[in-house]
Short mmCIF file of C-alpha atoms and ligand atoms in Angstrom, two decimals:
data_model
loop_
_atom_site.label_atom_id
_atom_site.label_comp_id
_atom_site.label_asym_id
_atom_site.label_seq_id
_atom_site.Cartn_x
_atom_site.Cartn_y
_atom_site.Cartn_z
CA MET A 1 22.57 -16.34 -25.02
CA PRO A 2 22.55 -13.20 -22.88
CA SER A 3 25.44 -12.74 -20.54
CA ARG A 4 24.77 -13.31 -16.84
CA PRO A 5 26.27 -10.41 -14.96
CA GLU A 6 27.29 -10.55 -11.36
CA ALA A 7 25.03 -8.52 -9.12
CA ALA A 8 26.63 -8.28 -5.72
CA GLY A 9 24.26 -8.54 -2.76
CA PHE A 10 21.55 -10.13 -4.87
CA PHE A 11 20.58 -13.76 -4.30
CA GLN A 12 18.25 -16.52 -5.41
CA ALA A 13 14.95 -16.02 -3.57
CA SER A 14 14.63 -18.33 -0.58
CA TYR A 15 11.11 -19.11 -1.81
CA ALA A 16 12.84 -21.36 -4.34
CA THR A 17 13.70 -23.78 -1.53
CA LEU A 18 9.97 -24.49 -1.08
CA PRO A 19 8.40 -27.43 -2.95
CA GLU A 20 8.09 -27.13 -6.73
CA ARG A 21 4.30 -26.80 -6.62
CA PHE A 22 4.61 -23.43 -4.85
CA PHE A 23 5.70 -21.70 -8.06
CA ALA A 24 6.49 -22.05 -11.73
CA ARG A 25 10.12 -21.73 -12.77
CA ALA A 26 9.85 -19.15 -15.48
CA ASP A 27 11.78 -18.26 -18.59
CA LEU A 28 12.58 -14.66 -19.20
CA ALA A 29 10.70 -12.86 -21.95
CA PRO A 30 13.18 -10.24 -23.16
CA VAL A 31 11.92 -6.87 -24.37
CA VAL A 32 13.28 -5.01 -27.40
CA ALA A 33 14.63 -1.78 -25.95
CA PRO A 34 14.81 -1.51 -22.18
CA LYS A 35 15.40 1.97 -20.89
CA LEU A 36 15.71 3.10 -17.30
CA ILE A 37 13.09 5.60 -16.15
CA LYS A 38 14.30 5.78 -12.61
CA LEU A 39 16.45 3.88 -10.17
CA ASN A 40 15.61 4.41 -6.52
CA ARG A 41 19.15 5.03 -5.27
CA PRO A 42 18.33 5.51 -1.58
CA LEU A 43 16.43 2.21 -1.59
CA ALA A 44 19.26 0.46 -3.43
CA ALA A 45 21.59 1.70 -0.71
CA GLU A 46 19.27 0.41 2.01
CA LEU A 47 19.44 -2.99 0.34
CA SER A 48 23.23 -2.85 -0.03
CA LEU A 49 22.82 -2.97 -3.80
CA ASP A 50 25.36 -1.13 -5.91
CA ALA A 51 23.35 1.66 -7.55
CA ASP A 52 26.03 2.21 -10.21
CA PHE A 53 25.67 -1.40 -11.34
CA TRP A 54 21.86 -1.32 -11.32
CA GLY A 55 21.84 1.92 -13.29
CA SER A 56 24.24 0.48 -15.90
CA ASP A 57 23.19 -1.38 -19.06
CA ASP A 58 23.83 -4.71 -17.31
CA GLY A 59 21.68 -3.67 -14.35
CA VAL A 60 18.89 -2.34 -16.55
CA ALA A 61 18.92 -5.59 -18.52
CA ILE A 62 18.10 -7.39 -15.25
CA LEU A 63 15.45 -4.83 -14.28
CA ALA A 64 13.78 -5.32 -17.66
CA GLY A 65 13.78 -9.10 -17.34
CA ASN A 66 16.12 -9.52 -20.29
CA VAL A 67 18.85 -11.21 -18.29
CA SER A 68 18.90 -12.88 -14.93
CA PRO A 69 21.81 -12.44 -12.57
CA LYS A 70 24.21 -15.33 -12.26
CA ASP A 71 22.82 -18.37 -10.41
CA VAL A 72 19.34 -16.92 -10.17
CA GLN A 73 16.19 -18.61 -11.46
CA PRO A 74 13.12 -16.38 -11.75
CA LEU A 75 9.89 -17.68 -10.24
CA ALA A 76 6.21 -16.98 -10.78
CA LEU A 77 4.42 -17.71 -7.50
CA ALA A 78 1.22 -19.70 -7.25
CA TYR A 79 -1.74 -18.21 -5.39
CA ALA A 80 -5.51 -18.11 -5.43
CA GLY A 81 -7.85 -15.42 -4.19
CA HIS A 82 -11.27 -13.92 -3.68
CA GLN A 83 -11.74 -11.22 -6.28
CA PHE A 84 -14.63 -8.92 -5.36
CA GLY A 85 -15.99 -11.74 -3.23
CA GLN A 86 -15.69 -14.48 -5.87
CA PHE A 87 -13.22 -17.26 -5.23
CA VAL A 88 -10.74 -18.01 -8.02
CA PRO A 89 -8.78 -21.18 -7.16
CA GLN A 90 -5.83 -20.28 -9.35
CA LEU A 91 -4.46 -16.81 -10.00
CA GLY A 92 -0.69 -16.65 -9.50
CA ASP A 93 1.90 -14.26 -10.86
CA GLY A 94 0.56 -13.82 -14.38
CA ARG A 95 2.75 -10.85 -15.15
CA ALA A 96 5.37 -10.82 -12.45
CA LEU A 97 8.56 -12.66 -11.68
CA LEU A 98 10.36 -13.03 -8.41
CA ILE A 99 13.94 -12.48 -9.51
CA GLY A 100 15.77 -12.61 -6.23
CA GLU A 101 16.35 -11.42 -2.73
CA ALA A 102 18.48 -8.78 -1.13
CA PHE A 103 19.00 -7.93 2.51
CA GLY A 104 17.92 -4.78 4.31
CA ARG A 105 20.36 -3.07 6.65
CA ASP A 106 18.53 -4.70 9.55
CA GLY A 107 19.30 -8.10 8.04
CA SER A 108 15.71 -8.70 6.87
CA ARG A 109 15.17 -10.47 3.57
CA ARG A 110 13.57 -8.37 0.85
CA GLU A 111 12.19 -9.94 -2.31
CA ILE A 112 12.60 -8.25 -5.66
CA GLN A 113 9.94 -8.83 -8.22
CA LEU A 114 9.53 -7.55 -11.75
CA LYS A 115 5.94 -6.59 -12.54
CA GLY A 116 5.12 -6.50 -16.24
CA SER A 117 7.91 -8.91 -17.17
CA GLY A 118 5.96 -11.14 -19.53
CA ARG A 119 3.82 -14.24 -19.67
CA THR A 120 4.04 -17.05 -17.13
CA ARG A 121 2.18 -20.29 -16.53
CA PHE A 122 -0.38 -18.17 -14.61
CA SER A 123 -1.13 -15.60 -17.31
CA ARG A 124 -4.53 -17.05 -18.25
CA GLY A 125 -4.55 -15.69 -21.79
CA ALA A 126 -3.38 -12.19 -20.83
CA ASP A 127 -0.16 -10.62 -22.11
CA GLY A 128 1.91 -10.61 -18.92
CA ARG A 129 2.77 -6.98 -19.44
CA ALA A 130 2.17 -3.67 -17.70
CA ALA A 131 1.49 -0.27 -19.18
CA LEU A 132 3.56 2.77 -18.32
CA GLY A 133 0.72 4.57 -16.51
CA PRO A 134 0.11 1.93 -13.82
CA VAL A 135 3.88 1.45 -13.40
CA LEU A 136 4.35 5.14 -12.67
CA ARG A 137 1.34 5.15 -10.37
CA GLU A 138 2.79 2.24 -8.38
CA TYR A 139 6.19 3.94 -8.19
CA VAL A 140 4.78 7.29 -7.05
CA VAL A 141 2.19 6.02 -4.59
CA SER A 142 4.21 3.21 -3.00
CA GLU A 143 7.17 5.53 -2.44
CA ALA A 144 4.83 8.20 -1.04
CA MET A 145 3.40 5.64 1.39
CA ALA A 146 6.91 4.68 2.50
CA ALA A 147 7.74 8.33 3.13
CA LEU A 148 4.55 8.63 5.19
CA GLY A 149 5.88 5.78 7.32
CA ILE A 150 3.18 3.33 6.25
CA PRO A 151 4.24 -0.31 5.71
CA THR A 152 4.43 -0.91 1.98
CA THR A 153 6.22 -2.61 -0.85
CA ARG A 154 8.75 -0.25 -2.42
CA ALA A 155 9.74 0.62 -5.96
CA LEU A 156 13.39 -0.07 -6.71
CA ALA A 157 13.19 0.95 -10.34
CA ALA A 158 10.98 1.51 -13.35
CA VAL A 159 11.94 0.86 -16.96
CA THR A 160 10.22 1.25 -20.29
CA THR A 161 10.35 -1.77 -22.57
CA GLY A 162 10.28 -0.13 -26.01
CA GLU A 163 7.25 -2.29 -26.78
CA ALA A 164 3.59 -1.38 -26.92
CA VAL A 165 0.98 -3.06 -24.75
CA TYR A 166 -2.60 -3.14 -25.93
CA ARG A 167 -5.28 -1.99 -23.50
CA GLU A 168 -8.16 0.23 -24.63
CA GLN A 169 -5.48 1.86 -26.77
CA PRO A 170 -1.84 0.98 -27.37
CA GLN A 171 0.27 2.13 -24.45
CA PRO A 172 4.01 2.22 -23.87
CA GLY A 173 5.05 -0.91 -21.99
CA ALA A 174 6.94 -0.67 -18.71
CA ILE A 175 8.16 -2.78 -15.82
CA VAL A 176 8.37 -1.87 -12.16
CA ALA A 177 10.86 -3.62 -9.88
CA ARG A 178 9.07 -4.00 -6.60
CA VAL A 179 10.63 -4.79 -3.26
CA ALA A 180 8.58 -6.60 -0.61
CA ALA A 181 9.13 -8.29 2.74
CA SER A 182 7.64 -11.23 0.85
CA HIS A 183 4.95 -11.85 -1.73
CA ILE A 184 2.98 -14.28 0.42
CA ARG A 185 -0.65 -13.27 0.28
CA ILE A 186 -3.82 -14.48 1.95
CA GLY A 187 -4.46 -15.97 -1.49
CA THR A 188 -1.31 -18.07 -1.22
CA PHE A 189 -2.84 -19.89 1.76
CA GLN A 190 -6.10 -20.20 -0.12
CA TYR A 191 -4.29 -21.85 -3.03
CA PHE A 192 -3.21 -24.81 -0.91
CA ALA A 193 -6.41 -24.96 1.13
CA ALA A 194 -8.50 -25.11 -2.05
CA ARG A 195 -6.51 -28.14 -3.18
CA GLY A 196 -6.79 -29.91 0.17
CA ASP A 197 -2.99 -29.79 0.20
CA HIS A 198 -2.46 -29.98 3.93
CA GLU A 199 1.26 -30.57 3.64
CA GLY A 200 1.70 -27.54 1.39
CA LEU A 201 -0.35 -25.39 3.72
CA LYS A 202 1.77 -26.39 6.70
CA THR A 203 5.00 -25.80 4.79
CA LEU A 204 3.76 -22.35 3.77
CA ALA A 205 2.67 -21.50 7.32
CA ASP A 206 6.05 -22.59 8.70
CA TYR A 207 7.86 -20.53 6.10
CA ALA A 208 5.67 -17.46 6.81
CA ILE A 209 6.31 -17.80 10.55
CA GLU A 210 10.05 -18.10 10.10
CA ARG A 211 10.11 -15.20 7.71
CA HIS A 212 7.71 -12.70 9.27
CA TYR A 213 6.73 -13.71 12.78
CA PRO A 214 9.58 -15.79 14.20
CA ASP A 215 8.33 -15.29 17.77
CA ALA A 216 5.23 -17.30 16.88
CA ALA A 217 7.34 -20.44 16.51
CA ALA A 218 7.90 -20.60 20.25
CA LYS A 219 4.21 -20.21 21.16
CA ASP A 220 2.01 -23.12 22.33
CA ASN A 221 0.07 -22.87 19.10
CA PRO A 222 2.36 -21.33 16.47
CA TYR A 223 -0.30 -21.33 13.75
CA LEU A 224 -2.77 -19.49 15.94
CA ALA A 225 0.01 -17.05 16.78
CA LEU A 226 0.64 -16.62 13.03
CA LEU A 227 -3.02 -15.83 12.47
CA GLU A 228 -3.08 -13.40 15.40
CA ASN A 229 0.03 -11.66 14.12
CA VAL A 230 -1.34 -11.26 10.61
CA ILE A 231 -4.62 -9.93 12.00
CA ALA A 232 -2.78 -7.39 14.16
CA ALA A 233 -0.50 -6.34 11.29
CA GLN A 234 -3.42 -5.86 8.90
CA ALA A 235 -5.40 -3.96 11.53
CA ARG A 236 -2.50 -1.58 12.10
CA LEU A 237 -1.98 -1.19 8.37
CA VAL A 238 -5.56 -0.38 7.45
CA ALA A 239 -5.80 2.06 10.38
CA ARG A 240 -2.77 3.87 8.94
CA TRP A 241 -4.44 4.01 5.52
CA MET A 242 -7.57 5.51 7.06
CA LEU A 243 -5.58 8.18 8.86
CA VAL A 244 -4.17 9.55 5.58
CA GLY A 245 -7.23 9.01 3.38
CA PHE A 246 -5.71 6.19 1.31
CA ILE A 247 -8.04 4.00 -0.70
CA HIS A 248 -6.45 0.76 -1.88
CA GLY A 249 -9.10 0.10 -4.46
CA VAL A 250 -8.74 -3.69 -4.90
CA MET A 251 -8.63 -5.34 -1.49
CA ASN A 252 -9.00 -8.82 -2.95
CA THR A 253 -7.49 -11.58 -0.81
CA ASP A 254 -4.70 -12.00 -3.37
CA ASN A 255 -3.75 -8.38 -2.78
CA MET A 256 -3.36 -8.64 1.00
CA SER A 257 0.12 -9.42 2.19
CA ILE A 258 0.81 -11.71 5.14
CA SER A 259 3.65 -9.40 6.16
CA GLY A 260 1.23 -6.50 6.69
CA GLU A 261 2.64 -4.33 3.92
CA THR A 262 0.47 -2.45 1.46
CA ILE A 263 0.79 -4.40 -1.79
CA ASP A 264 -0.56 -4.27 -5.35
CA TYR A 265 -1.04 -0.66 -6.21
CA GLY A 266 -3.71 -0.78 -8.88
CA PRO A 267 -6.51 1.75 -9.02
CA CYS A 268 -5.52 3.17 -5.63
CA ALA A 269 -5.88 6.84 -4.75
CA PHE A 270 -5.89 9.34 -1.91
CA MET A 271 -9.16 11.01 -1.06
CA ASP A 272 -9.37 14.75 -1.63
CA SER A 273 -12.59 16.04 -0.05
CA TYR A 274 -13.67 13.83 2.80
CA HIS A 275 -16.47 11.40 2.13
CA PRO A 276 -16.67 7.94 3.67
CA GLY A 277 -18.16 6.43 0.50
CA THR A 278 -15.33 7.57 -1.76
CA VAL A 279 -14.42 5.11 -4.53
CA PHE A 280 -12.01 5.74 -7.40
CA SER A 281 -11.54 2.34 -8.98
CA SER A 282 -13.22 1.90 -12.35
CA ILE A 283 -13.77 -1.79 -11.58
CA ASP A 284 -15.42 -1.24 -8.19
CA ALA A 285 -18.90 -0.36 -9.39
CA GLY A 286 -20.58 -1.53 -6.17
CA GLY A 287 -18.26 0.41 -3.88
CA ARG A 288 -17.13 -2.77 -2.12
CA TYR A 289 -13.71 -1.23 -1.49
CA ALA A 290 -14.87 2.32 -0.68
CA TYR A 291 -12.81 4.28 1.86
CA ALA A 292 -14.96 3.56 4.90
CA ASN A 293 -15.42 -0.12 4.03
CA GLN A 294 -11.72 -0.92 4.22
CA PRO A 295 -11.56 -2.08 7.87
CA ARG A 296 -14.61 -4.33 7.38
CA ILE A 297 -13.16 -5.79 4.21
CA ALA A 298 -9.86 -6.47 5.94
CA VAL A 299 -11.74 -8.52 8.54
CA TRP A 300 -13.58 -10.38 5.80
CA ASN A 301 -10.28 -11.17 4.10
CA LEU A 302 -8.71 -12.27 7.38
CA ALA A 303 -11.67 -14.58 7.98
CA ARG A 304 -10.77 -16.24 4.65
CA LEU A 305 -7.20 -16.64 5.92
CA ALA A 306 -8.48 -18.08 9.20
CA GLU A 307 -10.56 -20.65 7.29
CA THR A 308 -7.50 -21.92 5.47
CA LEU A 309 -5.63 -22.34 8.76
CA LEU A 310 -8.39 -24.24 10.61
CA PRO A 311 -6.81 -27.68 10.07
CA LEU A 312 -3.57 -26.40 11.60
CA LEU A 313 -5.17 -24.64 14.57
CA ALA A 314 -6.56 -27.67 16.43
CA GLY A 315 -7.44 -31.33 15.99
CA SER A 316 -11.12 -30.63 16.55
CA GLU A 317 -12.91 -28.35 14.14
CA ASP A 318 -15.02 -26.76 16.89
CA VAL A 319 -11.94 -25.86 18.88
CA ALA A 320 -10.23 -24.51 15.76
CA VAL A 321 -13.24 -22.38 14.79
CA ALA A 322 -13.54 -20.96 18.32
CA ALA A 323 -9.84 -20.05 18.32
CA ALA A 324 -10.10 -18.44 14.88
CA GLU A 325 -13.18 -16.45 15.88
CA ALA A 326 -11.49 -15.19 19.02
CA ALA A 327 -8.45 -14.17 16.97
CA LEU A 328 -10.64 -12.29 14.44
CA LYS A 329 -12.30 -10.39 17.29
CA GLN A 330 -8.89 -8.95 18.15
CA PHE A 331 -8.87 -7.02 14.88
CA GLN A 332 -11.12 -4.28 16.19
CA THR A 333 -9.04 -3.70 19.29
CA ALA A 334 -5.80 -3.53 17.31
CA TYR A 335 -7.42 -1.28 14.71
CA ASP A 336 -9.01 1.05 17.25
CA GLY A 337 -5.73 1.34 19.12
CA VAL A 338 -3.91 2.74 16.10
CA PHE A 339 -6.83 4.64 14.59
CA HIS A 340 -7.93 6.39 17.76
CA THR A 341 -4.40 7.27 18.83
CA GLY A 342 -3.77 8.53 15.32
CA LEU A 343 -6.90 10.69 15.30
CA ARG A 344 -6.00 12.22 18.65
CA ARG A 345 -2.52 13.07 17.39
CA LYS A 346 -3.98 14.60 14.25
CA LEU A 347 -6.02 16.88 16.50
CA GLY A 348 -3.05 17.70 18.72
CA LEU A 349 -4.30 15.76 21.73
CA PHE A 350 -1.84 13.96 23.95
CA ALA A 351 -4.12 12.68 26.69
CA ASP A 352 -6.99 10.28 26.12
CA TYR A 353 -10.49 11.50 27.08
CA PRO A 354 -13.79 9.81 26.32
CA GLU A 355 -15.03 12.83 24.37
CA ASP A 356 -12.10 12.68 21.92
CA LEU A 357 -13.65 10.25 19.49
CA PRO A 358 -16.94 12.12 19.20
CA LEU A 359 -14.86 15.27 18.77
CA ALA A 360 -12.93 13.75 15.86
CA GLY A 361 -16.17 12.36 14.45
CA GLY A 362 -17.67 15.85 14.58
CA LEU A 363 -14.85 17.24 12.47
CA LEU A 364 -15.17 14.46 9.91
CA GLU A 365 -18.91 15.05 9.73
CA ALA A 366 -18.41 18.76 9.18
CA MET A 367 -15.85 18.00 6.47
CA SER A 368 -18.22 15.60 4.77
CA ALA A 369 -21.10 18.11 4.86
CA ASN A 370 -18.84 20.86 3.50
CA GLU A 371 -16.76 18.99 0.93
CA ALA A 372 -13.68 19.95 2.87
CA ASP A 373 -10.34 18.50 1.86
CA PHE A 374 -9.21 15.80 4.30
CA THR A 375 -5.46 16.48 4.05
CA LEU A 376 -5.68 20.29 3.97
CA VAL A 377 -8.01 20.50 6.96
CA PHE A 378 -5.84 18.37 9.23
CA ARG A 379 -2.65 20.09 8.11
CA SER A 380 -4.19 23.49 8.62
CA LEU A 381 -5.34 22.84 12.20
CA ALA A 382 -1.83 23.31 13.61
CA GLY A 383 -1.83 26.87 12.25
CA ASP A 384 -5.07 27.62 14.12
CA LEU A 385 -3.84 26.64 17.57
CA GLU A 386 -3.42 30.27 18.61
CA ALA A 387 -6.35 31.66 16.64
CA PRO A 388 -9.54 32.45 18.56
CA ALA A 389 -12.57 30.39 17.45
CA GLY A 390 -14.15 32.05 14.44
CA GLU A 391 -10.75 33.08 13.06
CA GLY A 392 -7.82 31.24 11.50
CA THR A 393 -7.56 29.68 8.07
CA THR A 394 -9.03 26.21 8.49
CA ARG A 395 -12.55 27.65 8.47
CA THR A 396 -12.03 28.88 4.89
CA LEU A 397 -11.76 25.24 3.74
CA PHE A 398 -15.42 24.67 4.62
CA THR A 399 -18.25 25.90 2.40
CA ARG A 400 -20.12 26.91 5.57
CA SER A 401 -17.33 28.21 7.78
CA GLU A 402 -19.72 28.35 10.76
CA ASP A 403 -19.80 24.55 10.76
CA PHE A 404 -16.08 24.57 11.42
CA ASP A 405 -16.31 27.44 13.93
CA GLU A 406 -18.81 25.49 15.97
CA TRP A 407 -16.54 22.47 16.00
CA ALA A 408 -13.46 24.60 16.71
CA ARG A 409 -15.06 25.87 19.93
CA ARG A 410 -15.33 22.28 21.19
CA TRP A 411 -11.77 21.59 20.07
CA LYS A 412 -10.37 24.62 21.88
CA GLU A 413 -12.17 23.63 25.08
CA ARG A 414 -10.68 20.18 24.81
CA LEU A 415 -7.17 21.56 24.15
CA ALA A 416 -7.48 23.75 27.23
CA ARG A 417 -7.75 20.62 29.37
CA GLU A 418 -4.08 19.80 28.73
CA PRO A 419 -2.25 23.16 28.58
CA GLU A 420 1.00 21.54 29.71
CA HIS A 421 1.37 20.14 26.18
CA ASP A 422 1.07 23.46 24.34
CA ALA A 423 4.76 23.60 23.44
CA GLY A 424 4.97 20.24 21.68
CA ARG A 425 1.52 20.26 20.16
CA ARG A 426 2.20 22.04 16.90
CA ALA A 427 5.26 19.91 16.14
CA MET A 428 3.34 16.72 16.81
CA MET A 429 0.47 17.79 14.57
CA LEU A 430 2.82 18.72 11.74
CA SER A 431 4.59 15.39 12.06
CA VAL A 432 1.42 13.33 11.58
CA ASN A 433 -0.66 15.48 9.23
CA PRO A 434 1.13 15.44 5.87
CA LYS A 435 1.29 18.48 3.67
CA TYR A 436 2.06 16.51 0.51
CA ILE A 437 0.17 13.40 -0.59
CA PRO A 438 0.03 11.86 -4.07
CA ARG A 439 -3.07 13.68 -5.17
CA ASN A 440 -4.79 11.73 -7.88
CA HIS A 441 -4.91 14.58 -10.39
CA ARG A 442 -1.16 15.12 -9.94
CA VAL A 443 -0.48 11.42 -10.47
CA GLU A 444 -2.64 11.55 -13.61
CA GLU A 445 -0.75 14.63 -14.81
CA VAL A 446 2.58 12.84 -14.37
CA ILE A 447 1.27 9.84 -16.28
CA ARG A 448 -0.08 11.98 -19.13
CA ALA A 449 3.24 13.81 -19.52
CA ALA A 450 5.14 10.51 -19.64
CA VAL A 451 2.74 8.62 -21.88
CA ASP A 452 1.77 11.43 -24.27
CA ARG A 453 5.02 13.39 -24.44
CA SER A 454 7.72 11.02 -23.07
CA ASP A 455 8.32 13.75 -20.51
CA PHE A 456 9.38 12.27 -17.19
CA SER A 457 10.30 15.52 -15.47
CA PRO A 458 6.89 15.92 -13.78
CA PHE A 459 7.28 12.35 -12.48
CA GLU A 460 10.74 13.16 -11.10
CA GLU A 461 9.46 16.31 -9.41
CA LEU A 462 6.43 14.61 -7.86
CA VAL A 463 8.56 11.74 -6.52
CA ALA A 464 10.98 14.25 -4.98
CA VAL A 465 8.20 16.31 -3.35
CA LEU A 466 6.48 13.23 -1.92
CA ALA A 467 9.71 11.99 -0.35
CA LYS A 468 9.26 14.69 2.33
CA PRO A 469 5.53 14.74 2.97
CA PHE A 470 5.70 16.56 6.31
CA ASP A 471 8.14 19.32 5.26
CA GLU A 472 7.06 22.76 4.10
CA GLN A 473 9.06 22.72 0.81
CA PRO A 474 8.73 26.37 -0.30
CA GLY A 475 7.89 26.68 -3.99
CA MET A 476 6.10 23.33 -4.13
CA GLU A 477 2.79 24.53 -2.67
CA ARG A 478 0.87 23.79 -5.85
CA TYR A 479 1.21 20.08 -5.01
CA THR A 480 -0.90 20.66 -1.91
CA ASN A 481 -3.95 21.87 -3.81
CA PRO A 482 -6.96 19.68 -4.34
CA PRO A 483 -8.10 19.41 -7.96
CA LEU A 484 -10.02 22.23 -9.58
CA PRO A 485 -13.36 21.03 -10.93
CA ASP A 486 -11.88 20.35 -14.38
CA GLU A 487 -8.85 18.56 -12.92
CA ARG A 488 -10.87 16.11 -10.88
CA VAL A 489 -10.12 12.46 -11.66
CA LEU A 490 -13.15 10.40 -10.84
CA ARG A 491 -11.94 7.00 -11.96
CA THR A 492 -8.64 5.20 -11.83
CA PHE A 493 -7.85 2.13 -13.88
CA CYS A 494 -5.89 -0.99 -13.09
CA GLY A 495 -4.48 -1.01 -16.58
CA THR A 496 -4.65 -4.79 -16.58
P1 LIG B 501 -4.00 -7.65 -10.11
O1 LIG B 501 -5.25 -7.00 -10.60
O2 LIG B 501 -2.74 -6.99 -10.60
O3 LIG B 501 -3.99 -7.88 -8.65
O4 LIG B 501 -3.99 -9.08 -10.80
C1 LIG B 501 -4.92 -10.09 -10.56
C2 LIG B 501 -4.48 -11.34 -11.27
O5 LIG B 501 -4.49 -11.13 -12.69
C3 LIG B 501 -3.08 -11.83 -10.95
O6 LIG B 501 -3.08 -13.23 -11.02
C4 LIG B 501 -2.26 -11.22 -12.05
O7 LIG B 501 -1.05 -11.92 -12.25
C5 LIG B 501 -3.19 -11.36 -13.23
N1 LIG B 501 -2.92 -10.35 -14.25
C6 LIG B 501 -3.22 -9.03 -14.20
N2 LIG B 501 -2.82 -8.41 -15.33
C7 LIG B 501 -2.24 -9.34 -16.12
C8 LIG B 501 -1.62 -9.32 -17.41
N3 LIG B 501 -1.54 -8.19 -18.13
N4 LIG B 501 -1.14 -10.48 -17.88
C9 LIG B 501 -1.24 -11.62 -17.17
N5 LIG B 501 -1.81 -11.71 -15.97
C10 LIG B 501 -2.31 -10.58 -15.44
MG1 LIG B 502 -2.72 -8.65 -7.40
#
């Protein structure tokens, strides 16, 4: 019987107070040789967790799912979901365990889940494990998103298991400890709705309100307020993704968090050269989750959430449907608010003029026609503020530099309409246009070094660089480069 160490500041998840049918109480599935890859010490500190304990053998035993802390029962949560448009009434945590909760400095509850921790009642014949590659990808990309200021689950730690997992080829097994505001997904609501479990649905909605949107409780219609809040949070989130060129890759309803955090980093990637149709995921043959489709898909997913809530919204179905439709219409406004403001900031514009959107659209079009790199172009614009049109460095990022020059003339005219902002403009642009993003070929490189050579130093370096995405970081410039033709990674895999 493994010992049950104390882990100060770590508690049974409050989800365990919900009815038994919300989850499966799970047994641990110990692994042979857990080894810490990385503990996220700053995050541990934010959660008031003792990093020295979590980095010790006792801590690593918990992070590997070999031992649970005293008085804590791990849970696999039940959920359903639309996967690529097809409804699956039961998915659930097939390879993840909710092992507890900690508290952020602001007093908010944060759930800690082990992903890759072994089989559960929801594993559906699969092994319940995760391969090292996807674990490192989740660690790198989720932490990069956090550093960019985008709502996201975090990575508290990654461990290797000392066991092989069998995918196309045997891979080293690993587990990522993920931290989330909660793991309630649109699919969690769908799980109860699909069963006609009205009581369960209401209990879940009440719990989600209390946990994420407590102000909704005081509204005339708390469930409508819940829906409106989730819609607004998702709209803001997806707009933030679009502004940095992030492609989630698997926006199934089970991968959309009610809290509005980015969750489930599978075959995700950042776009290099700008193209609205960009897809990386190997399982997204139809391009359903392509870059430019993401806002539309978010609305589609939110419509599925709205459907589950109809019985709670009003006594009459017509009234409920009208309320849900009105709420869904608010998505566009919330999305546009963040996206348009974000685009203006990226271009260095403080004021709001009607020609700004067409101006931004013109740049994106020129990028698309010239295979220009999304991140480099925006970052480079700040350096061209003083350069006369036809000069500067941004133009060199376009195959036909004249296309940029033509656009730059419009941009300069627009900038001249608010000269009072000249002083703060550069700083604003550099604070919203990142220099360092987790470029897919760099993530792949890190994974190859770890998987093929057990070399984690590239992973360490990439994580460190991405922690300061807006800083210059002399000596690290190679991380800013888009892939050379032979470095290009066209497909990313879930590793499931
Ligand atoms: P994901 O693609 O990670 O969002 O997972 C979709 C569903 O498949 C979830 O219910 C997962 O728990 C389940 N799943 C994915 N990979 C595995 C695995 N290796 N073993 C068991 N279940 C899995
Ligand atoms: Mg998932």
